Each structure stands twice: as structure tokens, then as C-alpha cells.
Amino acid sequence: MTIKTIVLAAMVAAIPAVASAQATMRNGTAPAPIMDNPVDETGHTIGSAVTPTPAQATIPDAVLNQVRGSHVRSISVNQQIAPGERLPKAVHLHAVHDYPKYRFAVVNDQRMIVDPHSRKIMQIVQ
């Protein structure tokens, strides 16, 4: 075999890889990947297993029961109260016995579990 034949064979073998690399971008966007799981309109995979964030984690029943049974006066704030929102520093966070990673507050007559570090509302307690 000559050098030209070897070089030609190597070039022919590399064509699929080069063509594949060029096909990954068209007009600045990558083609949609082929997936086994369906995707919703926001691009999140439906039905896949994910690790919940602290705000999405399941809160133990003992924490919820303790918050429901507490006798704490509600304070009023003029802001949206919803999971993921941060409570103002003026809102006192009450300890949850035996669960140091949770605090609770009663704001605008709603009981809520709060992340003590970020002050984000984790869950409104019904």
C-alpha cells in the first residue's frame, strides 16, 4: 500500500465523524436530542427521577403536626406569600423541636415551613 492510499482510507473513515459534528449545529441551535422520556413545554423531562431541592423535599409529618399545633400569633406582611419566596428579616422564625433544618412562621394567617438559612418558604401548611 502506498502512503496516498493510507491517507485516502483515513480520510474516508473520518467523513462520518466530520459530517456528524457539522450536523449538530444549524442556525446556532443544536438539534433536539432523542430521548426515551417525554419532555414538557418548558424542556423538563416528564417522569424522570430527580433529586429534590430542599424546597421540594418531603417534610416529615412530625414537623407538619408540630407547626399545625403551635400557638403562635400571625404577623402581617405586605408581600406575596408562596413557596420559594423569601420572608423579610422582620418575620420571626420559630424553631421546630428535634428538626434543626426547619423553622416555621405564621404570616398573614398562614402557617409555613421555612428554610432557616435562605428564609425561603418551603411549604404552606394546610
Coordinates of N, CA and C in Angstrom, one line a residue:
M1 N 0.8 -1.2 0.0 CA 0.0 0.0 0.0 C 0.9 1.2 0.0
T2 N 0.4 2.2 -0.7 CA 1.2 3.5 -0.7 C 0.7 4.4 0.3
I3 N 1.4 5.4 0.6 CA 1.1 6.4 1.6 C -0.3 7.1 1.1
K4 N -0.4 7.4 -0.2 CA -1.6 8.1 -0.6 C -2.9 7.2 -0.3
T5 N -2.8 5.9 -0.5 CA -3.9 5.0 -0.2 C -4.2 5.0 1.2
I6 N -3.2 5.0 2.1 CA -3.5 5.0 3.5 C -4.1 6.3 4.0
V7 N -3.6 7.4 3.4 CA -4.2 8.8 3.8 C -5.6 8.8 3.2
L8 N -5.9 8.4 2.0 CA -7.2 8.4 1.5 C -8.2 7.5 2.3
A9 N -7.7 6.4 2.7 CA -8.6 5.5 3.6 C -8.9 6.2 4.9
A10 N -7.9 6.8 5.5 CA -8.1 7.5 6.8 C -9.1 8.7 6.6
M11 N -9.0 9.4 5.5 CA -10.0 10.5 5.2 C -11.4 10.0 5.0
V12 N -11.5 8.9 4.3 CA -12.9 8.3 4.1 C -13.4 7.8 5.4
A13 N -12.6 7.3 6.2 CA -13.1 6.8 7.5 C -13.5 7.9 8.4
A14 N -12.9 9.1 8.3 CA -13.2 10.3 9.1 C -14.5 11.0 8.7
I15 N -14.9 10.8 7.4 CA -16.1 11.6 6.9 C -17.3 11.5 7.8
P16 N -17.8 10.3 8.3 CA -19.0 10.3 9.1 C -18.8 11.2 10.4
A17 N -17.7 11.2 11.0 CA -17.5 11.9 12.2 C -17.5 13.4 11.9
V18 N -16.9 13.9 10.8 CA -16.9 15.3 10.4 C -18.4 15.7 10.1
A19 N -19.1 14.9 9.3 CA -20.4 15.2 8.9 C -21.3 15.2 10.2
S20 N -21.1 14.3 11.1 CA -21.9 14.3 12.3 C -21.7 15.6 13.1
A21 N -20.4 16.0 13.3 CA -20.1 17.2 14.0 C -20.7 18.4 13.4
Q22 N -20.7 18.5 12.1 CA -21.3 19.6 11.4 C -22.8 19.6 11.5
A23 N -23.4 18.5 11.6 CA -24.9 18.4 11.7 C -25.4 18.8 13.1
T24 N -24.5 18.9 14.1 CA -25.0 19.2 15.4 C -25.5 20.6 15.6
M25 N -25.0 21.5 14.8 CA -25.4 22.9 14.9 C -26.0 23.4 13.5
R26 N -27.2 24.0 13.6 CA -27.8 24.6 12.4 C -28.4 25.9 12.9
N27 N -28.0 27.0 12.3 CA -28.5 28.3 12.6 C -28.3 28.6 14.1
G28 N -27.2 28.1 14.7 CA -26.8 28.4 16.0 C -27.6 27.6 17.1
T29 N -28.4 26.6 16.7 CA -29.1 25.8 17.7 C -28.8 24.3 17.4
A30 N -28.7 23.6 18.5 CA -28.4 22.2 18.4 C -29.8 21.5 18.1
P31 N -29.7 20.4 17.4 CA -31.0 19.6 17.2 C -31.5 19.0 18.5
A32 N -32.7 18.8 18.6 CA -33.3 18.2 19.8 C -32.7 16.8 20.0
P33 N -32.3 16.4 21.2 CA -31.8 15.1 21.4 C -32.9 14.1 21.4
I34 N -32.6 12.8 21.0 CA -33.5 11.8 21.0 C -33.6 11.2 22.5
M35 N -34.8 11.2 23.1 CA -34.9 10.8 24.4 C -36.0 9.7 24.6
D36 N -35.9 8.9 25.6 CA -36.9 7.9 25.9 C -38.0 8.5 26.6
N37 N -37.8 9.5 27.5 CA -38.8 10.2 28.3 C -39.4 11.4 27.6
P38 N -40.7 11.6 27.7 CA -41.3 12.8 27.0 C -40.8 14.0 27.7
V39 N -40.9 15.2 27.0 CA -40.5 16.4 27.6 C -41.7 17.4 27.5
D40 N -41.8 18.2 28.6 CA -42.9 19.2 28.6 C -42.5 20.4 27.9
E41 N -43.5 21.4 27.9 CA -43.2 22.6 27.1 C -42.1 23.5 27.6
T42 N -41.6 23.2 28.8 CA -40.5 24.0 29.4 C -39.2 23.3 29.2
G43 N -39.2 22.1 28.6 CA -38.0 21.4 28.3 C -37.6 20.4 29.4
H44 N -38.4 20.3 30.5 CA -38.1 19.4 31.6 C -38.6 18.0 31.2
T45 N -37.8 17.0 31.5 CA -38.2 15.6 31.3 C -39.3 15.2 32.2
I46 N -40.4 14.6 31.6 CA -41.5 14.1 32.4 C -41.3 12.7 32.8
G47 N -41.5 12.4 34.1 CA -41.4 11.1 34.6 C -40.0 10.6 35.0
S48 N -39.0 11.5 34.9 CA -37.6 11.1 35.3 C -37.4 11.3 36.8
A49 N -36.5 10.6 37.3 CA -36.2 10.7 38.7 C -35.2 11.8 38.9
V50 N -35.5 12.7 39.8 CA -34.7 13.8 40.1 C -34.5 13.9 41.6
T51 N -33.4 14.5 42.1 CA -33.2 14.7 43.5 C -33.9 16.0 43.9
P52 N -34.8 16.0 44.8 CA -35.5 17.2 45.1 C -34.6 18.2 45.8
T53 N -34.8 19.5 45.6 CA -34.1 20.5 46.3 C -34.7 20.6 47.7
P54 N -34.1 21.3 48.6 CA -34.6 21.4 49.9 C -36.1 21.9 49.9
A55 N -36.4 22.8 49.0 CA -37.7 23.4 48.9 C -38.7 22.4 48.4
Q56 N -38.3 21.3 47.7 CA -39.2 20.3 47.2 C -39.2 19.1 48.0
A57 N -38.3 19.0 49.0 CA -38.2 17.7 49.7 C -39.4 17.5 50.5
T58 N -39.7 16.2 50.8 CA -40.9 15.9 51.6 C -40.6 16.2 53.1
I59 N -41.4 17.0 53.6 CA -41.3 17.5 55.0 C -41.9 16.4 55.9
P60 N -41.2 16.0 57.0 CA -41.7 14.9 57.8 C -43.0 15.3 58.5
D61 N -43.9 14.3 58.7 CA -45.2 14.5 59.3 C -45.0 15.2 60.7
A62 N -44.0 14.8 61.4 CA -43.8 15.3 62.8 C -43.6 16.8 62.8
V63 N -42.9 17.3 61.7 CA -42.7 18.8 61.6 C -44.1 19.4 61.3
L64 N -44.8 18.9 60.3 CA -46.1 19.4 59.9 C -47.1 19.5 61.1
N65 N -47.1 18.4 61.9 CA -48.0 18.3 63.0 C -47.6 19.3 64.1
Q66 N -46.3 19.5 64.3 CA -45.9 20.5 65.3 C -46.3 21.9 64.9
V67 N -46.1 22.2 63.6 CA -46.5 23.5 63.1 C -48.0 23.7 63.2
R68 N -48.8 22.7 62.9 CA -50.2 22.8 62.9 C -50.7 23.1 64.4
G69 N -50.0 22.4 65.3 CA -50.4 22.5 66.7 C -49.9 23.7 67.5
S70 N -49.0 24.5 66.9 CA -48.4 25.6 67.6 C -49.4 26.7 67.8
H71 N -49.1 27.5 68.9 CA -50.0 28.6 69.2 C -49.1 29.9 69.1
V72 N -48.9 30.3 67.8 CA -48.1 31.5 67.5 C -49.0 32.5 66.9
R73 N -48.8 33.8 67.3 CA -49.6 34.8 66.7 C -49.1 35.1 65.3
S74 N -50.1 35.4 64.4 CA -49.8 35.7 63.0 C -49.3 37.2 62.9
I75 N -48.4 37.4 62.0 CA -48.0 38.8 61.7 C -48.4 39.1 60.3
S76 N -48.6 40.4 60.0 CA -48.9 40.8 58.6 C -47.8 41.3 57.9
V77 N -47.6 40.9 56.7 CA -46.6 41.5 55.8 C -47.3 41.8 54.5
N78 N -46.7 42.8 53.8 CA -47.3 43.3 52.5 C -46.4 42.7 51.4
Q79 N -46.5 41.4 51.2 CA -45.8 40.8 50.1 C -46.4 39.5 49.8
Q80 N -46.0 39.0 48.6 CA -46.6 37.7 48.2 C -46.1 36.6 49.2
I81 N -46.9 35.7 49.6 CA -46.6 34.6 50.5 C -46.8 33.3 49.6
A82 N -45.7 32.7 49.2 CA -45.8 31.5 48.4 C -44.5 30.7 48.5
P83 N -44.6 29.4 48.3 CA -43.4 28.6 48.3 C -42.3 29.2 47.4
G84 N -41.1 29.3 47.9 CA -40.0 29.8 47.1 C -39.7 31.3 47.4
E85 N -40.7 32.0 47.9 CA -40.5 33.4 48.3 C -39.7 33.5 49.6
R86 N -38.9 34.5 49.7 CA -38.2 34.8 51.0 C -39.0 35.6 51.9
L87 N -38.9 35.3 53.2 CA -39.6 36.1 54.2 C -38.7 37.2 54.6
P88 N -39.3 38.4 54.9 CA -38.4 39.5 55.4 C -37.8 39.2 56.7
K89 N -36.7 39.9 57.0 CA -36.0 39.6 58.3 C -36.8 40.0 59.5
A90 N -37.8 40.8 59.3 CA -38.7 41.2 60.4 C -39.6 40.1 60.9
V91 N -39.7 39.1 60.0 CA -40.6 37.9 60.4 C -39.7 37.0 61.3
H92 N -40.2 36.7 62.5 CA -39.5 35.8 63.4 C -39.8 34.4 63.0
L93 N -38.7 33.6 62.9 CA -38.8 32.2 62.5 C -38.7 31.4 63.8
H94 N -39.7 30.5 64.0 CA -39.8 29.7 65.3 C -39.1 28.4 65.0
A95 N -38.5 27.8 66.1 CA -37.8 26.5 66.0 C -38.8 25.4 65.9
V96 N -38.4 24.3 65.2 CA -39.2 23.1 65.2 C -38.4 22.1 66.0
H97 N -38.9 21.7 67.2 CA -38.2 20.8 68.1 C -37.7 19.5 67.4
D98 N -36.5 19.2 67.6 CA -35.9 17.9 67.1 C -35.6 18.0 65.5
Y99 N -35.9 19.1 64.9 CA -35.7 19.2 63.4 C -35.0 20.6 63.2
P100 N -33.7 20.6 63.4 CA -33.0 21.9 63.2 C -32.9 22.5 61.8
K101 N -33.2 21.7 60.8 CA -33.1 22.2 59.5 C -34.4 22.9 59.0
Y102 N -35.4 22.9 59.9 CA -36.7 23.6 59.6 C -37.0 24.7 60.6
R103 N -37.6 25.7 60.2 CA -38.2 26.7 61.0 C -39.7 26.9 60.5
F104 N -40.5 27.6 61.3 CA -41.8 27.9 60.8 C -42.2 29.4 61.2
A105 N -43.2 29.9 60.5 CA -43.7 31.2 60.8 C -45.2 31.2 60.5
V106 N -45.9 32.1 61.1 CA -47.3 32.3 60.8 C -47.4 33.8 60.3
V107 N -47.7 33.9 59.0 CA -47.7 35.2 58.3 C -49.0 35.3 57.5
N108 N -49.7 36.4 57.7 CA -51.0 36.7 57.1 C -51.9 35.5 57.3
D109 N -51.9 35.0 58.5 CA -52.8 33.9 58.9 C -52.5 32.6 58.2
Q110 N -51.3 32.5 57.7 CA -50.9 31.2 57.0 C -49.7 30.6 57.7
R111 N -49.8 29.4 58.1 CA -48.6 28.7 58.7 C -47.7 28.2 57.5
M112 N -46.4 28.3 57.8 CA -45.5 27.9 56.7 C -44.2 27.3 57.3
I113 N -43.6 26.4 56.6 CA -42.3 25.8 56.9 C -41.3 26.7 56.1
V114 N -40.2 27.0 56.8 CA -39.2 27.9 56.2 C -37.8 27.3 56.3
D115 N -37.0 27.5 55.3 CA -35.6 27.1 55.3 C -34.9 28.2 56.2
P116 N -34.3 27.8 57.3 CA -33.7 28.8 58.2 C -32.5 29.6 57.6
H117 N -31.8 29.0 56.6 CA -30.6 29.6 56.0 C -31.0 30.6 55.0
S118 N -31.9 30.3 54.1 CA -32.3 31.2 53.0 C -33.5 32.0 53.3
R119 N -34.3 31.6 54.4 CA -35.5 32.2 54.7 C -36.6 32.0 53.6
K120 N -36.4 31.1 52.7 CA -37.4 30.8 51.7 C -38.5 29.9 52.3
I121 N -39.7 30.2 51.8 CA -40.8 29.4 52.2 C -40.8 28.0 51.5
M122 N -40.8 26.9 52.3 CA -40.7 25.6 51.7 C -42.1 25.1 51.4
Q123 N -43.0 25.3 52.3 CA -44.4 24.8 52.2 C -45.3 25.6 53.0
I124 N -46.5 25.8 52.5 CA -47.6 26.4 53.2 C -48.3 25.2 53.9
V125 N -48.5 25.3 55.2 CA -49.1 24.2 55.9 C -50.6 24.4 56.0
Q126 N -51.4 23.4 55.5 CA -52.9 23.4 55.5 C -53.4 22.8 56.7

